[in-house]
XYZ file of C-alpha atoms in Angstrom:
525
model
C 31.066 15.610 8.707
C 28.114 18.033 8.362
C 25.536 17.774 11.131
C 22.861 17.066 8.511
C 24.633 13.839 7.492
C 25.332 12.808 11.065
C 21.636 12.918 11.931
C 19.132 12.323 9.134
C 21.755 11.136 6.660
C 22.306 7.884 8.538
C 19.571 6.233 6.456
C 21.725 6.599 3.338
C 24.269 4.115 4.671
C 22.058 1.012 4.226
C 19.902 2.294 1.359
C 22.476 3.520 -1.151
C 23.839 -0.032 -1.622
C 20.247 -1.149 -2.306
C 19.820 1.564 -4.927
C 23.060 0.383 -6.508
C 21.540 -3.111 -6.609
C 18.465 -1.767 -8.422
C 20.612 -0.190 -11.131
C 22.779 -3.318 -11.314
C 19.689 -5.487 -11.768
C 18.439 -3.174 -14.500
C 21.730 -3.513 -16.369
C 21.838 -7.314 -15.963
C 18.629 -8.718 -17.472
C 16.461 -7.053 -14.854
C 17.931 -9.285 -12.135
C 15.707 -12.061 -13.478
C 18.125 -14.946 -12.928
C 18.247 -16.446 -9.413
C 22.040 -16.239 -9.563
C 21.577 -12.452 -9.676
C 18.785 -11.770 -7.209
C 19.404 -14.532 -4.636
C 22.797 -13.178 -3.442
C 21.216 -9.716 -3.427
C 18.554 -10.969 -1.014
C 21.271 -11.926 1.456
C 22.723 -8.416 1.166
C 19.321 -6.825 1.853
C 18.732 -9.173 4.797
C 22.091 -8.238 6.303
C 21.349 -4.522 5.904
C 17.926 -4.903 7.532
C 19.336 -6.803 10.517
C 22.123 -4.239 10.906
C 19.603 -1.392 10.869
C 17.338 -3.001 13.455
C 20.295 -3.651 15.764
C 22.184 -0.425 15.084
C 19.351 2.095 15.209
C 17.387 0.430 17.986
C 13.659 0.131 18.476
C 13.228 3.791 19.450
C 14.166 5.028 15.973
C 12.381 2.273 14.042
C 8.734 3.283 13.929
C 5.734 2.392 11.802
C 2.353 4.027 11.526
C -0.601 1.750 12.185
C -1.444 1.440 8.483
C 2.195 0.735 7.606
C 2.371 -1.929 10.319
C -0.733 -3.580 8.822
C 0.870 -3.447 5.379
C 4.092 -5.035 6.650
C 2.171 -7.728 8.531
C 0.015 -8.514 5.486
C 3.045 -8.788 3.180
C 4.792 -10.992 5.750
C 1.674 -13.185 5.923
C 1.582 -13.388 2.131
C 5.225 -14.444 2.114
C 4.506 -17.108 4.734
C 1.531 -18.341 2.680
C 3.803 -18.482 -0.348
C 6.209 -20.764 1.503
C 3.289 -22.841 2.766
C 2.163 -23.384 -0.840
C 5.247 -25.560 -1.320
C 3.241 -28.268 0.449
C 0.670 -28.557 -2.354
C 2.714 -27.408 -5.352
C 3.404 -29.929 -8.116
C 6.928 -28.489 -8.350
C 8.115 -27.710 -4.797
C 11.455 -26.444 -6.104
C 9.802 -23.766 -8.240
C 7.552 -22.811 -5.324
C 10.617 -22.435 -3.100
C 12.390 -20.165 -5.575
C 9.238 -18.080 -6.006
C 8.833 -17.774 -2.240
C 12.443 -16.728 -1.844
C 11.866 -13.969 -4.401
C 8.766 -12.891 -2.481
C 10.863 -12.770 0.687
C 13.275 -10.405 -1.088
C 10.422 -7.984 -1.771
C 9.289 -8.231 1.857
C 12.807 -7.400 3.071
C 13.005 -4.396 0.740
C 9.667 -3.014 1.896
C 10.559 -3.552 5.550
C 13.998 -1.932 5.256
C 12.699 1.225 3.600
C 9.547 1.436 5.753
C 11.330 1.173 9.092
C 14.038 3.789 8.582
C 13.675 7.358 9.902
C 13.578 9.150 6.551
C 13.603 12.878 5.961
C 12.477 14.561 2.779
C 16.029 15.358 1.619
C 17.316 11.808 2.198
C 14.314 10.331 0.391
C 14.818 12.753 -2.471
C 18.510 11.821 -2.661
C 17.766 8.104 -2.908
C 15.065 8.597 -5.542
C 17.376 10.889 -7.500
C 20.238 8.381 -7.535
C 17.939 5.536 -8.576
C 16.335 7.474 -11.429
C 19.640 8.958 -12.575
C 21.226 5.495 -12.574
C 18.505 4.074 -14.812
C 18.522 7.275 -16.878
C 22.245 6.770 -17.445
C 21.452 3.242 -18.638
C 19.041 4.784 -21.162
C 21.706 7.185 -22.435
C 24.226 4.335 -22.731
C 21.637 2.235 -24.549
C 21.070 4.996 -27.107
C 24.813 5.474 -27.523
C 25.305 1.741 -28.153
C 22.894 1.922 -31.087
C 25.760 3.336 -33.119
C 27.791 0.130 -32.644
C 26.783 -2.239 -35.435
C 28.324 -5.208 -33.605
C 26.309 -4.565 -30.442
C 22.925 -3.849 -32.042
C 21.813 -7.438 -32.876
C 22.074 -8.582 -29.253
C 20.129 -5.528 -28.075
C 17.066 -6.257 -30.209
C 14.646 -9.089 -30.802
C 12.566 -8.954 -33.994
C 13.437 -5.291 -34.399
C 12.357 -4.344 -30.853
C 14.673 -3.173 -28.094
C 15.120 -5.690 -25.273
C 18.329 -4.347 -23.711
C 19.266 -4.085 -20.936
C 16.457 -6.060 -19.258
C 16.317 -8.789 -21.898
C 12.535 -8.424 -22.288
C 10.744 -5.899 -24.481
C 7.998 -4.884 -22.060
C 10.332 -4.958 -19.072
C 12.750 -2.540 -20.748
C 9.899 -0.184 -21.633
C 8.585 -0.220 -18.056
C 12.023 0.290 -16.506
C 12.820 3.317 -18.648
C 9.320 4.755 -18.208
C 9.634 4.484 -14.422
C 12.909 6.372 -14.500
C 11.530 9.012 -16.877
C 8.549 9.706 -14.615
C 10.696 10.051 -11.504
C 13.254 12.195 -13.354
C 10.647 14.641 -14.660
C 8.953 14.841 -11.255
C 12.283 15.600 -9.567
C 13.291 18.105 -12.250
C 10.101 20.045 -11.564
C 11.161 20.644 -7.948
C 12.633 24.109 -7.360
C 14.697 22.998 -4.367
C 17.054 20.999 -6.603
C 20.158 22.783 -7.994
C 19.504 24.508 -11.314
C 22.468 22.814 -13.010
C 21.051 19.374 -12.183
C 17.475 19.825 -13.354
C 18.337 20.110 -17.054
C 20.384 16.902 -16.860
C 17.417 15.099 -15.298
C 15.174 16.192 -18.171
C 17.758 15.016 -20.716
C 17.922 11.559 -19.107
C 14.111 11.451 -19.010
C 14.114 12.118 -22.759
C 16.547 9.239 -23.285
C 14.289 7.007 -21.187
C 11.243 7.835 -23.299
C 13.251 7.239 -26.478
C 14.364 3.818 -25.262
C 10.793 2.935 -24.234
C 9.546 3.770 -27.739
C 12.274 1.581 -29.283
C 10.796 -1.371 -27.381
C 7.526 -0.957 -29.319
C 5.563 -2.524 -26.493
C 1.825 -2.353 -27.060
C 1.236 -3.090 -23.385
C 3.334 -0.029 -22.583
C 1.339 2.056 -25.073
C -2.023 0.964 -23.643
C -0.990 1.471 -20.022
C 0.771 4.817 -20.542
C -2.382 7.016 -20.437
C -3.482 5.377 -17.169
C -0.012 5.811 -15.672
C 0.063 9.474 -16.747
C -3.386 10.148 -15.279
C -2.551 8.520 -11.931
C 0.724 10.436 -11.807
C -1.113 13.734 -12.227
C -3.627 12.785 -9.544
C -0.901 11.746 -7.084
C 1.490 14.655 -7.536
C 1.038 18.043 -5.932
C 1.942 20.824 -8.328
C 0.212 19.111 -11.252
C 0.472 22.054 -13.606
C 4.160 22.497 -12.792
C 4.757 18.791 -13.437
C 2.879 18.952 -16.740
C 4.879 21.971 -17.875
C 8.213 20.398 -16.985
C 7.254 17.243 -18.850
C 6.916 19.173 -22.120
C 10.662 19.329 -23.029
C 11.204 15.531 -22.715
C 7.954 14.863 -24.558
C 8.955 17.265 -27.332
C 12.388 15.660 -27.607
C 10.880 12.182 -27.830
C 8.260 13.267 -30.369
C 10.873 14.877 -32.612
C 12.872 11.640 -32.520
C 9.787 9.463 -33.010
C 10.070 8.894 -36.803
C 13.674 7.716 -36.477
C 12.821 5.536 -33.468
C 9.870 3.834 -35.188
C 11.951 3.363 -38.317
C 14.156 0.814 -36.525
C 11.404 -1.788 -36.338
C 9.811 -0.857 -39.666
C 12.996 -1.190 -41.710
C 14.105 -4.445 -40.094
C 10.586 -5.877 -40.413
C 10.459 -5.056 -44.129
C 13.731 -6.867 -44.907
C 13.356 -9.977 -47.060
C 16.270 -12.008 -45.672
C 18.025 -12.418 -42.324
C 21.188 -10.811 -43.673
C 19.236 -7.855 -45.024
C 17.397 -7.554 -41.718
C 20.673 -7.276 -39.775
C 21.958 -4.574 -42.111
C 18.681 -2.639 -42.024
C 18.512 -2.934 -38.231
C 22.070 -1.645 -37.739
C 21.597 1.265 -40.153
C 18.253 2.300 -38.684
C 19.562 1.986 -35.107
C 22.562 4.181 -35.918
C 20.228 6.766 -37.465
C 17.993 6.643 -34.373
C 20.994 7.270 -32.118
C 22.228 10.115 -34.325
C 18.762 11.693 -34.050
C 17.899 11.026 -30.405
C 21.167 11.907 -28.664
C 21.433 15.467 -30.041
C 17.804 16.025 -29.047
C 18.640 14.842 -25.519
C 21.443 17.419 -25.460
C 19.030 20.085 -26.688
C 16.655 19.203 -23.827
C 19.634 19.456 -21.443
C 20.329 23.023 -22.585
C 16.670 24.021 -22.622
C 16.017 22.442 -19.219
C 18.988 24.244 -17.685
C 17.767 27.582 -19.024
C 14.268 26.873 -17.695
C 15.708 25.986 -14.295
C 17.623 29.289 -14.202
C 14.460 31.167 -15.100
C 12.445 29.189 -12.552
C 14.704 30.470 -9.766
C 13.660 34.043 -10.560
C 9.924 33.453 -10.893
C 7.868 33.268 -7.735
C 4.298 32.018 -8.102
C 1.977 32.969 -5.219
C 0.838 29.959 -3.235
C -2.822 30.724 -3.874
C -2.243 30.823 -7.629
C -0.361 27.512 -7.507
C -3.146 25.911 -5.476
C -5.744 27.158 -7.933
C -3.690 25.845 -10.850
C -3.529 22.434 -9.190
C -7.293 22.346 -8.829
C -7.659 23.387 -12.459
C -5.211 20.656 -13.480
C -7.228 18.056 -11.585
C -10.371 19.317 -13.276
C -8.767 19.097 -16.706
C -7.583 15.540 -15.987
C -11.123 14.576 -14.953
C -12.485 16.250 -18.080
C -10.004 14.298 -20.196
C -11.226 11.039 -18.643
C -14.855 11.949 -19.311
C -13.985 13.003 -22.872
C -12.201 9.702 -23.411
C -15.265 7.788 -22.233
C -17.534 9.810 -24.505
C -15.217 9.346 -27.496
C -15.081 5.612 -26.780
C -18.879 5.397 -26.691
C -19.206 7.336 -29.929
C -16.519 5.305 -31.680
C -18.223 2.046 -30.701
C -21.783 3.234 -31.435
C -22.571 3.034 -27.766
C -21.553 -0.624 -27.484
C -17.975 -0.770 -26.138
C -18.667 -4.326 -24.973
C -18.958 -5.464 -28.596
C -15.749 -3.659 -29.549
C -13.898 -5.277 -26.654
C -15.290 -8.692 -27.547
C -14.222 -8.210 -31.152
C -10.725 -7.206 -30.108
C -10.586 -10.201 -27.776
C -11.517 -12.507 -30.643
C -8.883 -10.966 -32.887
C -6.357 -11.248 -30.063
C -6.671 -14.994 -29.734
C -3.369 -15.322 -31.577
C -0.657 -13.111 -33.001
C -1.666 -11.192 -36.113
C 1.178 -9.276 -37.685
C 0.724 -5.878 -39.250
C 1.749 -5.327 -42.839
C 5.522 -5.676 -43.281
C 7.361 -2.413 -42.782
C 4.722 -0.774 -40.579
C 4.904 0.010 -36.863
C 4.532 -2.814 -34.350
C 2.129 -0.542 -32.480
C -0.361 -1.072 -35.309
C -0.439 -4.865 -34.911
C -3.179 -6.635 -32.978
C -3.391 -9.954 -31.294
C -1.457 -11.961 -28.746
C -1.921 -15.140 -26.763
C -2.522 -13.280 -23.508
C -6.265 -14.043 -23.571
C -5.397 -17.733 -23.554
C -2.925 -17.211 -20.691
C -5.631 -15.416 -18.727
C -8.276 -18.045 -19.517
C -6.036 -20.792 -18.167
C -5.181 -18.667 -15.122
C -8.866 -18.323 -14.280
C -9.318 -22.063 -14.810
C -6.463 -22.691 -12.383
C -8.106 -20.462 -9.797
C -11.463 -22.163 -10.343
C -9.904 -25.584 -9.751
C -7.726 -24.468 -6.816
C -9.568 -21.500 -5.299
C -8.145 -21.486 -1.764
C -4.399 -21.939 -2.130
C -3.845 -21.815 -5.855
C -1.379 -23.997 -7.737
C 1.525 -23.032 -5.518
C 3.943 -20.176 -6.025
C 5.502 -20.177 -9.517
C 3.682 -23.396 -10.502
C 1.510 -22.079 -13.339
C 3.670 -23.062 -16.339
C 2.957 -26.810 -16.238
C -0.775 -26.199 -15.753
C -0.800 -23.990 -18.847
C 0.893 -26.646 -20.982
C -1.872 -29.074 -20.058
C -4.725 -26.678 -20.886
C -3.405 -24.342 -23.558
C -4.902 -23.534 -26.953
C -1.779 -21.828 -28.282
C 1.655 -23.144 -29.210
C 3.463 -20.937 -26.672
C 5.155 -22.211 -23.527
C 5.089 -19.215 -21.151
C 6.214 -19.484 -17.541
C 4.089 -16.626 -16.240
C 0.460 -15.503 -16.310
C 1.178 -12.058 -17.800
C -1.036 -10.384 -15.210
C -0.266 -9.487 -11.603
C -3.829 -10.013 -10.416
C -4.251 -13.378 -12.165
C -0.813 -14.404 -10.939
C -1.975 -13.906 -7.353
C -5.172 -15.894 -7.950
C -3.560 -18.743 -9.890
C -0.432 -19.112 -7.749
C -1.687 -18.433 -4.207
C -5.490 -18.564 -4.452
C -8.002 -16.333 -2.756
C -6.078 -16.369 0.533
C -2.909 -15.056 -1.036
C -4.811 -12.527 -3.141
C -6.621 -11.092 -0.114
C -3.387 -10.897 1.874
C -1.609 -9.045 -0.907
C -4.592 -6.762 -1.504
C -4.552 -5.920 2.213
C -0.871 -5.063 1.936
C -1.424 -2.833 -1.073
C -4.402 -0.947 0.376
C -2.730 -0.467 3.754
C 0.528 0.712 2.178
C -1.284 3.272 0.025
C -3.350 4.404 3.008
C -0.177 4.845 5.055
C 1.546 6.788 2.271
C -1.377 9.069 1.428
C -2.624 9.847 4.926
C -2.349 13.454 5.995
C -1.214 14.720 2.583
C -3.071 17.994 3.059
C -1.207 18.634 6.315
C 2.224 17.850 4.884
C 4.714 20.472 3.804
C 4.653 20.798 0.025
C 8.130 19.352 -0.488
C 7.402 16.343 1.747
C 4.107 15.669 -0.045
C 5.866 15.853 -3.418
C 8.649 13.458 -2.450
C 6.106 11.019 -0.998
C 4.152 11.061 -4.261
C 7.320 10.590 -6.332
C 8.201 7.539 -4.237
C 4.906 5.935 -5.306
C 5.515 6.333 -9.055
C 7.487 3.059 -9.497
C 4.557 1.248 -7.850
C 2.117 2.942 -10.254
C 4.011 1.755 -13.354
C 4.556 -1.707 -11.862
C 0.905 -2.211 -10.958
C -0.765 -0.682 -14.039
C 1.498 -2.102 -16.756
C 2.046 -5.268 -14.710
C -1.693 -5.934 -14.827
C -1.174 -7.144 -18.409
C 2.389 -8.400 -18.128
C 4.804 -10.384 -15.922
C 6.726 -7.844 -13.855
C 6.582 -9.626 -10.475
C 9.369 -11.898 -11.684
C 11.666 -8.994 -12.669
C 13.391 -7.635 -9.526
C 14.566 -4.495 -11.341
C 10.874 -3.513 -11.558
C 9.402 -5.122 -8.452
C 12.267 -4.197 -6.117
C 11.949 -0.404 -6.509
C 8.140 -0.668 -6.406
C 8.179 -2.383 -2.994
C 11.113 -0.453 -1.545
C 9.918 3.012 -2.481
C 6.373 2.167 -1.377
C 7.933 1.461 2.014
C 9.765 4.782 1.820
C 6.487 6.593 1.094
C 4.836 5.059 4.166
C 7.797 6.135 6.293
C 7.686 9.731 5.040
C 3.965 10.005 5.780
C 4.051 8.698 9.353
C 3.448 11.335 12.041
C 6.611 12.884 13.463
C 7.014 12.755 17.239
C 6.143 16.107 18.823
C 9.068 17.563 20.767
C 8.301 18.148 24.459
C 7.221 21.653 25.386
C 9.873 23.824 26.975
C 9.637 24.158 30.755
C 8.527 27.580 32.040
C 11.413 29.804 33.165
C 12.323 29.755 36.826
C 11.465 32.760 39.031
C 13.688 35.655 38.220
C 14.835 34.192 34.892
C 14.251 36.233 31.790
C 11.393 34.898 29.697
C 12.964 36.554 26.668
C 15.947 34.213 26.575
C 16.673 33.041 23.031
C 15.367 29.606 22.122
C 17.851 26.851 21.405
C 18.616 26.263 17.768
C 16.882 23.230 16.301
C 19.085 20.180 15.763
């Protein structure tokens, strides 16, 4: 066995099975059902215990900020279990607390291990490639008329997560990680084109979901990604082939919903859906192959082009400046478009969003307005107002909503991470989780300027699942989907581990009298 695997590669033994679980959850309704995620929690617990015992305390280290994050998440989990005492449905609170414990175990496992940049990059690569393969398979299945109806709901892709917005977020997470990895020169040239092709498939699948929450959150996710990643200009350039492939396929992708929505009968809708889906697959898959070829050629060329470090650093600063300028331009455009009163425009949209308002038949779902989320959020704030300290109890919001709703829906979840924390676990739980989040980010981002470029890049890539989960999850229910929450917590733990200071090797003893001071130094392990 190579020495590299015998030393740093030991962390792959417990973490590769976890990555396999992430992909398995993604392929099986996001791991949403307790019969899926509960046995997985036992697996993760066993791996964590084995690591603590097998590696020993000397190799399991945490930075101070990471230790605070782990303690805060453990305290939040304990508070979640304590909420069983005042929950109207103790059984639901128990299940919700068990799911929270799973996320704690994932964060702890990945935060405690002695990662190196190449092992972290390997794990991220396998996760993103696994989900990217799911995207390719999803596109390929669009050509099967018998499989298409179960993959869609009202003309919108739900497979493989079983939820429109969850599928969009899962594939977007993979696409971001894939593009970020493909931009790294240290990866083999023959692999980088394949990563871009899978990223294209992920973007295609996300568009097929026609999630307006995804569309609204995407600019924020893209901006935060650019701010987090070193080599911003390089990342932006390498994102162009997948974006071009997705844009070229866009008319065929949007046509799936439009044609099924315009059908007059259920039978006609099924036929239109199958035909449009087959056309989308026939359009998108060749474009993915074209991105594969183009990406491979770009990777070959990238090996021969050396950009001076000073030029790259200047380009990064320019990229940050352009991103800031784009934000300012967006604010200015928003003020102009609303005649200087964005508050009135938001209030008007809120009023029109008090219930679902369909767009004209046969037009894109992205053009529709309205949902019952404002009512979900109103009731969530009412729940927090009535139970400010401890909340309703973990996973106990659904019954409260039925008693106070103004819509005809019967949702189980608040459709907002922040309001979920307030409504379920009150101000105490919210502050504990906020402490975890701030401490974890502080641990992951500390000392970025002193890191080697590759280490800083891998650390930033590890935070991308958390970015998608937090931003899009602010207007949706992603906490309850382990295929989204699991990678967010685990890779956040990985990022804190990569950023912790490495122990300084002891200085070599001075040579004894008469010994040659020019003796060759020992090779590093």
